[in-house]
């Protein structure tokens, strides 16, 4: 099977493009997935895109990725779990797979409760505020580091 990058989106990101366009823009999650597929294809890689509103499901998928030798990296936008989830932090750490944290908006420029990320400490890179292009940058980074 083609080597691939797992693109994981957390809670409410299925709503991208439907509300709050001033914060998140007007592109949808389907647009994000298409963008990632294009960025990966440029490096001869595939993508597997998943979204869940459930923390445990995200943990399960990270664990699965850790057992899958064809997954070379994870792009993770954990949504609001970014600011709360030690379970996701532990899951990423447990996989040992390179992970790039992505945010469509720039949480550092928003409410104080968004300033803490439990995931930054286990991220190889963090990209925030670049809109959905941030996902493509993350895919590109993981592809290039893999070589
Ligand atoms: O900027 C990001 O990508 C966030 O991860 C998005 C999360 C937010 O909790 C983080 O602080 C930053 C929220 C995703 C909710 O997305 C929506 C999109 C459109 C309409 C409603 C929610």
Tab-separated table of N, CA and C and ligand atoms in Angstrom:
chain	number	residue	atom	x	y	z
A	1	UNK	N	0.840	-1.213	0.000
A	1	UNK	CA	0.000	0.000	0.000
A	1	UNK	C	0.876	1.266	0.000
A	2	UNK	N	0.360	2.327	-0.615
A	2	UNK	CA	1.105	3.587	-0.653
A	2	UNK	C	1.344	4.099	0.753
A	3	UNK	N	2.547	4.594	0.967
A	3	UNK	CA	2.826	5.255	2.250
A	3	UNK	C	1.928	6.480	2.370
A	4	UNK	N	1.465	6.743	3.574
A	4	UNK	CA	0.488	7.836	3.689
A	4	UNK	C	0.627	8.613	4.986
A	5	UNK	N	-0.058	9.748	4.969
A	5	UNK	CA	-0.085	10.644	6.123
A	5	UNK	C	-1.506	10.632	6.654
A	6	UNK	N	-1.624	10.491	7.964
A	6	UNK	CA	-2.947	10.525	8.590
A	6	UNK	C	-3.284	11.978	8.935
A	7	UNK	N	-4.424	12.458	8.457
A	7	UNK	CA	-4.883	13.822	8.758
A	7	UNK	C	-6.088	13.697	9.677
A	8	UNK	N	-5.870	14.074	10.926
A	8	UNK	CA	-6.917	13.890	11.938
A	8	UNK	C	-7.502	15.227	12.372
A	9	UNK	N	-8.818	15.340	12.309
A	9	UNK	CA	-9.507	16.546	12.771
A	9	UNK	C	-10.442	16.198	13.921
A	10	UNK	N	-10.426	17.065	14.920
A	10	UNK	CA	-11.217	16.835	16.121
A	10	UNK	C	-12.565	17.530	16.094
A	11	UNK	N	-13.118	17.746	17.287
A	11	UNK	CA	-14.506	18.172	17.431
A	11	UNK	C	-14.849	19.474	16.723
A	12	UNK	N	-15.992	19.427	16.079
A	12	UNK	CA	-16.622	20.568	15.403
A	12	UNK	C	-15.965	20.973	14.092
A	13	UNK	N	-14.847	20.339	13.770
A	13	UNK	CA	-14.200	20.733	12.515
A	13	UNK	C	-14.967	20.241	11.294
A	14	UNK	N	-15.933	19.359	11.509
A	14	UNK	CA	-16.850	18.985	10.422
A	14	UNK	C	-17.718	20.192	10.018
A	15	UNK	N	-17.753	21.219	10.875
A	15	UNK	CA	-18.578	22.405	10.587
A	15	UNK	C	-17.825	23.497	9.825
A	16	UNK	N	-16.552	23.238	9.562
A	16	UNK	CA	-15.750	24.252	8.836
A	16	UNK	C	-16.497	24.733	7.600
A	17	UNK	N	-16.471	26.023	7.401
A	17	UNK	CA	-17.091	26.595	6.210
A	17	UNK	C	-18.575	26.855	6.331
A	18	UNK	N	-19.157	26.438	7.435
A	18	UNK	CA	-20.614	26.625	7.582
A	18	UNK	C	-20.959	27.767	8.524
A	19	UNK	N	-20.042	28.088	9.455
A	19	UNK	CA	-20.274	29.167	10.428
A	19	UNK	C	-18.951	29.844	10.769
A	20	UNK	N	-19.053	31.002	11.394
A	20	UNK	CA	-17.865	31.754	11.834
A	20	UNK	C	-16.794	31.915	10.739
A	21	UNK	N	-17.194	32.306	9.525
A	21	UNK	CA	-16.191	32.439	8.451
A	21	UNK	C	-15.130	33.487	8.756
A	22	UNK	N	-15.462	34.463	9.623
A	22	UNK	CA	-14.477	35.502	9.961
A	22	UNK	C	-13.320	34.912	10.761
A	23	UNK	N	-13.551	33.778	11.418
A	23	UNK	CA	-12.472	33.127	12.175
A	23	UNK	C	-11.860	31.978	11.368
A	24	UNK	N	-12.722	31.165	10.762
A	24	UNK	CA	-12.231	29.927	10.152
A	24	UNK	C	-12.242	29.924	8.626
A	25	UNK	N	-12.720	31.033	8.018
A	25	UNK	CA	-12.784	31.064	6.557
A	25	UNK	C	-14.004	30.322	6.029
A	26	UNK	N	-14.060	30.210	4.717
A	26	UNK	CA	-15.275	29.620	4.123
A	26	UNK	C	-15.021	28.252	3.494
A	27	UNK	N	-13.782	27.769	3.600
A	27	UNK	CA	-13.502	26.431	3.060
A	27	UNK	C	-14.050	25.351	3.992
A	28	UNK	N	-14.433	24.250	3.389
A	28	UNK	CA	-15.025	23.151	4.162
A	28	UNK	C	-13.976	22.086	4.494
A	29	UNK	N	-14.400	21.128	5.305
A	29	UNK	CA	-13.496	20.020	5.642
A	29	UNK	C	-13.164	19.213	4.379
A	30	UNK	N	-14.122	19.128	3.472
A	30	UNK	CA	-13.853	18.421	2.200
A	30	UNK	C	-12.746	19.146	1.428
A	31	UNK	N	-12.759	20.485	1.494
A	31	UNK	CA	-11.690	21.259	0.834
A	31	UNK	C	-10.335	20.963	1.490
A	32	UNK	N	-10.348	20.876	2.819
A	32	UNK	CA	-9.105	20.566	3.550
A	32	UNK	C	-8.560	19.217	3.076
A	33	UNK	N	-9.457	18.250	2.957
A	33	UNK	CA	-9.025	16.896	2.605
A	33	UNK	C	-8.468	16.846	1.180
A	34	UNK	N	-9.099	17.620	0.294
A	34	UNK	CA	-8.629	17.673	-1.092
A	34	UNK	C	-7.240	18.327	-1.162
A	35	UNK	N	-7.099	19.407	-0.379
A	35	UNK	CA	-5.821	20.119	-0.325
A	35	UNK	C	-4.706	19.189	0.158
A	36	UNK	N	-4.996	18.428	1.205
A	36	UNK	CA	-3.999	17.511	1.771
A	36	UNK	C	-3.639	16.415	0.775
A	37	UNK	N	-4.650	15.893	0.093
A	37	UNK	CA	-4.398	14.827	-0.886
A	37	UNK	C	-3.473	15.352	-1.985
A	38	UNK	N	-3.722	16.594	-2.439
A	38	UNK	CA	-2.881	17.189	-3.486
A	38	UNK	C	-1.455	17.395	-3.014
A	39	UNK	N	-1.317	17.888	-1.772
A	39	UNK	CA	0.026	18.152	-1.233
A	39	UNK	C	0.803	16.846	-1.065
A	40	UNK	N	0.115	15.791	-0.641
A	40	UNK	CA	0.779	14.494	-0.452
A	40	UNK	C	1.163	13.876	-1.795
A	41	UNK	N	0.270	14.023	-2.744
A	41	UNK	CA	0.500	13.430	-4.076
A	41	UNK	C	1.770	13.980	-4.722
A	42	UNK	N	2.060	15.238	-4.453
A	42	UNK	CA	3.280	15.842	-5.008
A	42	UNK	C	4.537	15.114	-4.557
A	43	UNK	N	4.405	14.389	-3.446
A	43	UNK	CA	5.554	13.630	-2.925
A	43	UNK	C	5.353	12.128	-3.127
A	44	UNK	N	4.367	11.764	-3.916
A	44	UNK	CA	4.098	10.339	-4.148
A	44	UNK	C	3.501	9.643	-2.942
A	45	UNK	N	2.862	10.418	-2.070
A	45	UNK	CA	2.261	9.843	-0.862
A	45	UNK	C	0.741	9.932	-0.932
A	46	UNK	N	0.081	9.172	-0.099
A	46	UNK	CA	-1.370	9.260	0.033
A	46	UNK	C	-1.742	9.909	1.346
A	47	UNK	N	-3.027	10.177	1.518
A	47	UNK	CA	-3.506	10.665	2.816
A	47	UNK	C	-4.694	9.825	3.260
A	48	UNK	N	-4.849	9.761	4.563
A	48	UNK	CA	-6.046	9.150	5.138
A	48	UNK	C	-6.628	10.231	6.037
A	49	UNK	N	-7.850	10.680	5.744
A	49	UNK	CA	-8.431	11.807	6.481
A	49	UNK	C	-9.581	11.333	7.348
A	50	UNK	N	-9.538	11.697	8.611
A	50	UNK	CA	-10.603	11.296	9.541
A	50	UNK	C	-10.975	12.461	10.433
A	51	UNK	N	-12.241	12.502	10.833
A	51	UNK	CA	-12.709	13.544	11.764
A	51	UNK	C	-13.597	12.876	12.795
A	52	UNK	N	-13.420	13.285	14.053
A	52	UNK	CA	-14.323	12.792	15.093
A	52	UNK	C	-14.605	13.867	16.132
A	53	UNK	N	-15.809	13.800	16.681
A	53	UNK	CA	-16.169	14.687	17.791
A	53	UNK	C	-15.881	14.027	19.136
A	54	UNK	N	-15.259	12.835	19.101
A	54	UNK	CA	-15.092	12.036	20.322
A	54	UNK	C	-13.608	11.814	20.629
A	55	UNK	N	-13.228	12.218	21.817
A	55	UNK	CA	-11.821	12.153	22.214
A	55	UNK	C	-11.270	10.723	22.116
A	56	UNK	N	-12.033	9.752	22.640
A	56	UNK	CA	-11.558	8.363	22.663
A	56	UNK	C	-11.347	7.811	21.261
A	57	UNK	N	-12.194	8.225	20.348
A	57	UNK	CA	-12.047	7.752	18.969
A	57	UNK	C	-10.743	8.294	18.371
A	58	UNK	N	-10.437	9.550	18.679
A	58	UNK	CA	-9.172	10.128	18.197
A	58	UNK	C	-7.989	9.365	18.794
A	59	UNK	N	-8.096	9.014	20.077
A	59	UNK	CA	-7.036	8.231	20.733
A	59	UNK	C	-6.886	6.877	20.020
A	60	UNK	N	-8.020	6.213	19.737
A	60	UNK	CA	-7.975	4.915	19.054
A	60	UNK	C	-7.268	5.036	17.706
A	61	UNK	N	-7.593	6.087	16.960
A	61	UNK	CA	-7.002	6.246	15.621
A	61	UNK	C	-5.510	6.533	15.708
A	62	UNK	N	-5.102	7.286	16.725
A	62	UNK	CA	-3.662	7.543	16.891
A	62	UNK	C	-2.933	6.232	17.225
A	63	UNK	N	-3.549	5.428	18.075
A	63	UNK	CA	-2.924	4.139	18.421
A	63	UNK	C	-2.811	3.242	17.195
A	64	UNK	N	-3.881	3.216	16.402
A	64	UNK	CA	-3.864	2.415	15.157
A	64	UNK	C	-2.736	2.880	14.247
A	65	UNK	N	-2.602	4.208	14.137
A	65	UNK	CA	-1.561	4.766	13.264
A	65	UNK	C	-0.181	4.320	13.740
A	66	UNK	N	-0.037	4.240	15.045
A	66	UNK	CA	1.244	3.823	15.615
A	66	UNK	C	1.611	2.391	15.254
A	67	UNK	N	0.595	1.581	14.946
A	67	UNK	CA	0.851	0.171	14.588
A	67	UNK	C	0.969	-0.027	13.078
A	68	UNK	N	0.683	1.046	12.324
A	68	UNK	CA	0.635	0.932	10.867
A	68	UNK	C	1.922	1.476	10.256
A	69	UNK	N	2.726	0.570	9.755
A	69	UNK	CA	4.058	0.979	9.252
A	69	UNK	C	3.986	1.874	8.022
A	70	UNK	N	2.827	1.889	7.347
A	70	UNK	CA	2.702	2.716	6.133
A	70	UNK	C	2.369	4.168	6.455
A	71	UNK	N	2.036	4.463	7.713
A	71	UNK	CA	1.747	5.852	8.077
A	71	UNK	C	3.046	6.522	8.521
A	72	UNK	N	3.426	7.559	7.767
A	72	UNK	CA	4.739	8.181	8.013
A	72	UNK	C	4.633	9.431	8.886
A	73	UNK	N	3.414	9.881	9.141
A	73	UNK	CA	3.253	11.050	9.999
A	73	UNK	C	1.784	11.384	10.188
A	74	UNK	N	1.536	12.225	11.167
A	74	UNK	CA	0.155	12.610	11.480
A	74	UNK	C	0.045	14.131	11.489
A	75	UNK	N	-0.970	14.641	10.789
A	75	UNK	CA	-1.350	16.052	10.893
A	75	UNK	C	-2.552	16.085	11.824
A	76	UNK	N	-2.426	16.837	12.909
A	76	UNK	CA	-3.485	16.802	13.920
A	76	UNK	C	-4.012	18.197	14.241
A	77	UNK	N	-5.289	18.397	13.939
A	77	UNK	CA	-5.997	19.561	14.477
A	77	UNK	C	-7.012	18.987	15.458
A	78	UNK	N	-6.676	19.043	16.712
A	78	UNK	CA	-7.524	18.411	17.739
A	78	UNK	C	-8.650	19.341	18.191
A	79	UNK	N	-8.815	20.478	17.510
A	79	UNK	CA	-9.885	21.400	17.904
A	79	UNK	C	-9.741	21.777	19.371
A	80	UNK	N	-10.859	21.870	20.073
A	80	UNK	CA	-10.824	22.306	21.473
A	80	UNK	C	-10.101	21.314	22.388
A	81	UNK	N	-9.968	20.038	21.958
A	81	UNK	CA	-9.213	19.077	22.787
A	81	UNK	C	-7.747	19.472	22.913
A	82	UNK	N	-7.277	20.289	21.969
A	82	UNK	CA	-5.911	20.822	22.048
A	82	UNK	C	-5.654	21.415	23.427
A	83	UNK	N	-6.666	22.100	23.956
A	83	UNK	CA	-6.500	22.888	25.180
A	83	UNK	C	-6.845	22.119	26.445
A	84	UNK	N	-7.238	20.845	26.283
A	84	UNK	CA	-7.706	20.092	27.451
A	84	UNK	C	-7.155	18.677	27.582
A	85	UNK	N	-6.669	18.091	26.477
A	85	UNK	CA	-6.565	16.626	26.469
A	85	UNK	C	-5.174	16.047	26.739
A	86	UNK	N	-5.009	15.568	27.971
A	86	UNK	CA	-3.784	14.825	28.292
A	86	UNK	C	-3.839	13.450	27.614
A	87	UNK	N	-5.062	12.943	27.380
A	87	UNK	CA	-5.205	11.642	26.707
A	87	UNK	C	-4.634	11.698	25.282
A	88	UNK	N	-4.875	12.790	24.583
A	88	UNK	CA	-4.321	12.907	23.227
A	88	UNK	C	-2.803	13.112	23.274
A	89	UNK	N	-2.365	13.898	24.235
A	89	UNK	CA	-0.915	14.075	24.431
A	89	UNK	C	-0.245	12.712	24.628
A	90	UNK	N	-0.802	11.903	25.527
A	90	UNK	CA	-0.217	10.585	25.802
A	90	UNK	C	-0.270	9.687	24.569
A	91	UNK	N	-1.375	9.786	23.825
A	91	UNK	CA	-1.529	8.939	22.638
A	91	UNK	C	-0.478	9.284	21.593
A	92	UNK	N	-0.273	10.572	21.362
A	92	UNK	CA	0.741	10.975	20.371
A	92	UNK	C	2.112	10.516	20.838
A	93	UNK	N	2.396	10.749	22.107
A	93	UNK	CA	3.706	10.348	22.647
A	93	UNK	C	3.897	8.834	22.487
A	94	UNK	N	2.825	8.098	22.735
A	94	UNK	CA	2.885	6.634	22.671
A	94	UNK	C	3.152	6.108	21.271
A	95	UNK	N	2.689	6.807	20.260
A	95	UNK	CA	2.885	6.294	18.888
A	95	UNK	C	4.324	6.458	18.438
A	96	UNK	N	4.954	7.528	18.871
A	96	UNK	CA	6.309	7.816	18.389
A	96	UNK	C	6.327	8.303	16.950
A	97	UNK	N	5.160	8.475	16.344
A	97	UNK	CA	5.079	8.962	14.955
A	97	UNK	C	5.223	10.477	14.961
A	98	UNK	N	5.957	11.047	13.972
A	98	UNK	CA	6.024	12.509	13.912
A	98	UNK	C	4.645	13.119	13.697
A	99	UNK	N	4.360	14.129	14.486
A	99	UNK	CA	3.045	14.781	14.415
A	99	UNK	C	3.237	16.283	14.222
A	100	UNK	N	2.461	16.858	13.319
A	100	UNK	CA	2.435	18.309	13.169
A	100	UNK	C	1.062	18.795	13.596
A	101	UNK	N	1.091	19.741	14.520
A	101	UNK	CA	-0.147	20.334	15.051
A	101	UNK	C	-0.569	21.484	14.130
A	102	UNK	N	-1.839	21.483	13.763
A	102	UNK	CA	-2.352	22.543	12.878
A	102	UNK	C	-3.575	23.194	13.502
A	103	UNK	N	-3.635	24.519	13.366
A	103	UNK	CA	-4.863	25.255	13.699
A	103	UNK	C	-5.170	26.215	12.566
A	104	UNK	N	-6.430	26.259	12.192
A	104	UNK	CA	-6.857	27.153	11.116
A	104	UNK	C	-6.707	28.599	11.577
A	105	UNK	N	-7.208	28.874	12.768
A	105	UNK	CA	-7.064	30.204	13.367
A	105	UNK	C	-5.763	30.234	14.168
A	106	UNK	N	-5.465	31.388	14.761
A	106	UNK	CA	-4.292	31.474	15.629
A	106	UNK	C	-4.772	31.551	17.082
A	107	UNK	N	-4.790	30.407	17.785
A	107	UNK	CA	-5.319	30.394	19.147
A	107	UNK	C	-4.624	31.390	20.084
A	108	UNK	N	-3.337	31.682	19.815
A	108	UNK	CA	-2.591	32.611	20.680
A	108	UNK	C	-3.149	34.023	20.610
A	109	UNK	N	-3.869	34.328	19.536
A	109	UNK	CA	-4.435	35.668	19.369
A	109	UNK	C	-5.901	35.707	19.788
A	110	UNK	N	-6.343	34.623	20.421
A	110	UNK	CA	-7.758	34.535	20.798
A	110	UNK	C	-7.903	34.487	22.333
A	111	UNK	N	-9.009	33.942	22.809
A	111	UNK	CA	-9.270	33.926	24.261
A	111	UNK	C	-8.124	33.222	25.007
A	112	UNK	N	-7.962	33.619	26.256
A	112	UNK	CA	-6.870	33.085	27.067
A	112	UNK	C	-6.900	31.544	27.183
A	113	UNK	N	-8.116	30.994	27.277
A	113	UNK	CA	-8.197	29.533	27.449
A	113	UNK	C	-7.688	28.767	26.227
A	114	UNK	N	-7.498	29.479	25.108
A	114	UNK	CA	-6.952	28.808	23.915
A	114	UNK	C	-5.428	28.927	23.845
A	115	UNK	N	-4.822	29.595	24.818
A	115	UNK	CA	-3.380	29.836	24.728
A	115	UNK	C	-2.542	28.633	25.127
A	116	UNK	N	-3.169	27.698	25.851
A	116	UNK	CA	-2.440	26.492	26.241
A	116	UNK	C	-2.720	25.379	25.248
A	117	UNK	N	-1.651	24.746	24.764
A	117	UNK	CA	-1.827	23.544	23.951
A	117	UNK	C	-1.127	22.389	24.649
A	118	UNK	N	-1.898	21.341	24.944
A	118	UNK	CA	-1.299	20.134	25.518
A	118	UNK	C	-0.513	19.361	24.464
A	119	UNK	N	-0.710	19.739	23.194
A	119	UNK	CA	-0.117	18.942	22.114
A	119	UNK	C	1.194	19.510	21.587
A	120	UNK	N	1.412	20.806	21.841
A	120	UNK	CA	2.627	21.432	21.292
A	120	UNK	C	3.899	20.730	21.741
A	121	UNK	N	3.894	20.237	22.985
A	121	UNK	CA	5.126	19.642	23.511
A	121	UNK	C	5.477	18.325	22.820
A	122	UNK	N	4.504	17.690	22.163
A	122	UNK	CA	4.803	16.443	21.449
A	122	UNK	C	4.711	16.633	19.933
A	123	UNK	N	4.534	17.879	19.517
A	123	UNK	CA	4.467	18.160	18.074
A	123	UNK	C	5.868	18.434	17.549
A	124	UNK	N	6.148	17.933	16.354
A	124	UNK	CA	7.430	18.273	15.742
A	124	UNK	C	7.391	19.723	15.262
A	125	UNK	N	6.210	20.172	14.844
A	125	UNK	CA	6.021	21.561	14.421
A	125	UNK	C	4.575	21.932	14.692
A	126	UNK	N	4.344	23.238	14.869
A	126	UNK	CA	2.975	23.723	15.069
A	126	UNK	C	2.729	24.844	14.073
A	127	UNK	N	1.604	24.771	13.395
A	127	UNK	CA	1.266	25.769	12.372
A	127	UNK	C	-0.111	26.323	12.714
A	128	UNK	N	-0.169	27.624	12.959
A	128	UNK	CA	-1.445	28.218	13.376
A	128	UNK	C	-1.651	29.539	12.677
A	129	UNK	N	-2.897	29.789	12.273
A	129	UNK	CA	-3.250	31.090	11.728
A	129	UNK	C	-3.039	31.222	10.235
A	130	UNK	N	-2.674	30.143	9.580
A	130	UNK	CA	-2.442	30.192	8.129
A	130	UNK	C	-3.675	29.727	7.361
A	131	UNK	N	-4.803	29.623	8.056
A	131	UNK	CA	-6.007	29.121	7.396
A	131	UNK	C	-5.828	27.661	7.029
A	132	UNK	N	-6.599	27.206	6.054
A	132	UNK	CA	-6.481	25.772	5.739
A	132	UNK	C	-5.167	25.452	5.014
A	133	UNK	N	-4.453	26.463	4.512
A	133	UNK	CA	-3.139	26.208	3.905
A	133	UNK	C	-2.198	25.542	4.909
A	134	UNK	N	-2.453	25.802	6.190
A	134	UNK	CA	-1.618	25.206	7.232
A	134	UNK	C	-1.555	23.678	7.133
A	135	UNK	N	-2.653	23.080	6.699
A	135	UNK	CA	-2.662	21.604	6.553
A	135	UNK	C	-1.693	21.178	5.445
A	136	UNK	N	-1.691	21.958	4.355
A	136	UNK	CA	-0.800	21.612	3.239
A	136	UNK	C	0.658	21.776	3.664
A	137	UNK	N	0.945	22.834	4.443
A	137	UNK	CA	2.318	23.032	4.932
A	137	UNK	C	2.739	21.852	5.813
A	138	UNK	N	1.800	21.388	6.614
A	138	UNK	CA	2.100	20.276	7.526
A	138	UNK	C	2.372	18.991	6.746
A	139	UNK	N	1.544	18.732	5.745
A	139	UNK	CA	1.749	17.537	4.904
A	139	UNK	C	3.107	17.634	4.218
A	140	UNK	N	3.408	18.813	3.676
A	140	UNK	CA	4.666	19.020	2.970
A	140	UNK	C	5.850	18.766	3.914
A	141	UNK	N	5.742	19.281	5.130
A	141	UNK	CA	6.831	19.083	6.111
A	141	UNK	C	7.057	17.593	6.389
A	142	UNK	N	5.960	16.886	6.652
A	142	UNK	CA	6.094	15.453	6.986
A	142	UNK	C	6.656	14.667	5.808
A	143	UNK	N	6.208	15.021	4.601
A	143	UNK	CA	6.687	14.321	3.397
A	143	UNK	C	8.188	14.554	3.204
A	144	UNK	N	8.611	15.811	3.374
A	144	UNK	CA	10.032	16.144	3.146
A	144	UNK	C	10.930	15.512	4.208
A	145	UNK	N	10.482	15.479	5.452
A	145	UNK	CA	11.328	14.900	6.502
A	145	UNK	C	11.470	13.396	6.307
A	146	UNK	N	10.420	12.805	5.699
A	146	UNK	CA	10.447	11.363	5.444
A	146	UNK	C	11.408	11.045	4.308
A	147	UNK	N	11.488	11.980	3.335
A	147	UNK	CA	12.464	11.900	2.251
A	147	UNK	C	12.064	11.002	1.089
B	1	LIG	O1	-8.233	27.183	14.817
B	1	LIG	C1	-8.383	25.954	14.919
B	1	LIG	O2	-8.182	25.170	14.005
B	1	LIG	C2	-8.966	25.392	16.230
B	1	LIG	O3	-8.344	24.143	16.472
B	1	LIG	C3	-10.442	25.226	15.984
B	1	LIG	C4	-11.218	24.780	17.216
B	1	LIG	C5	-10.892	25.684	18.408
B	1	LIG	O4	-11.523	25.176	19.566
B	1	LIG	C6	-9.396	25.782	18.645
B	1	LIG	O5	-9.184	26.687	19.733
B	1	LIG	C7	-8.691	26.298	17.419
B	1	LIG	C8	-12.718	24.867	16.988
B	1	LIG	C9	-13.195	24.174	15.756
B	1	LIG	C10	-14.619	24.590	15.548
B	1	LIG	O6	-14.784	24.820	14.193
B	1	LIG	C11	-15.928	25.434	13.781
B	1	LIG	C12	-15.939	25.830	12.478
B	1	LIG	C13	-17.043	26.460	11.986
B	1	LIG	C14	-18.144	26.661	12.796
B	1	LIG	C15	-18.124	26.259	14.116
B	1	LIG	C16	-17.021	25.618	14.606
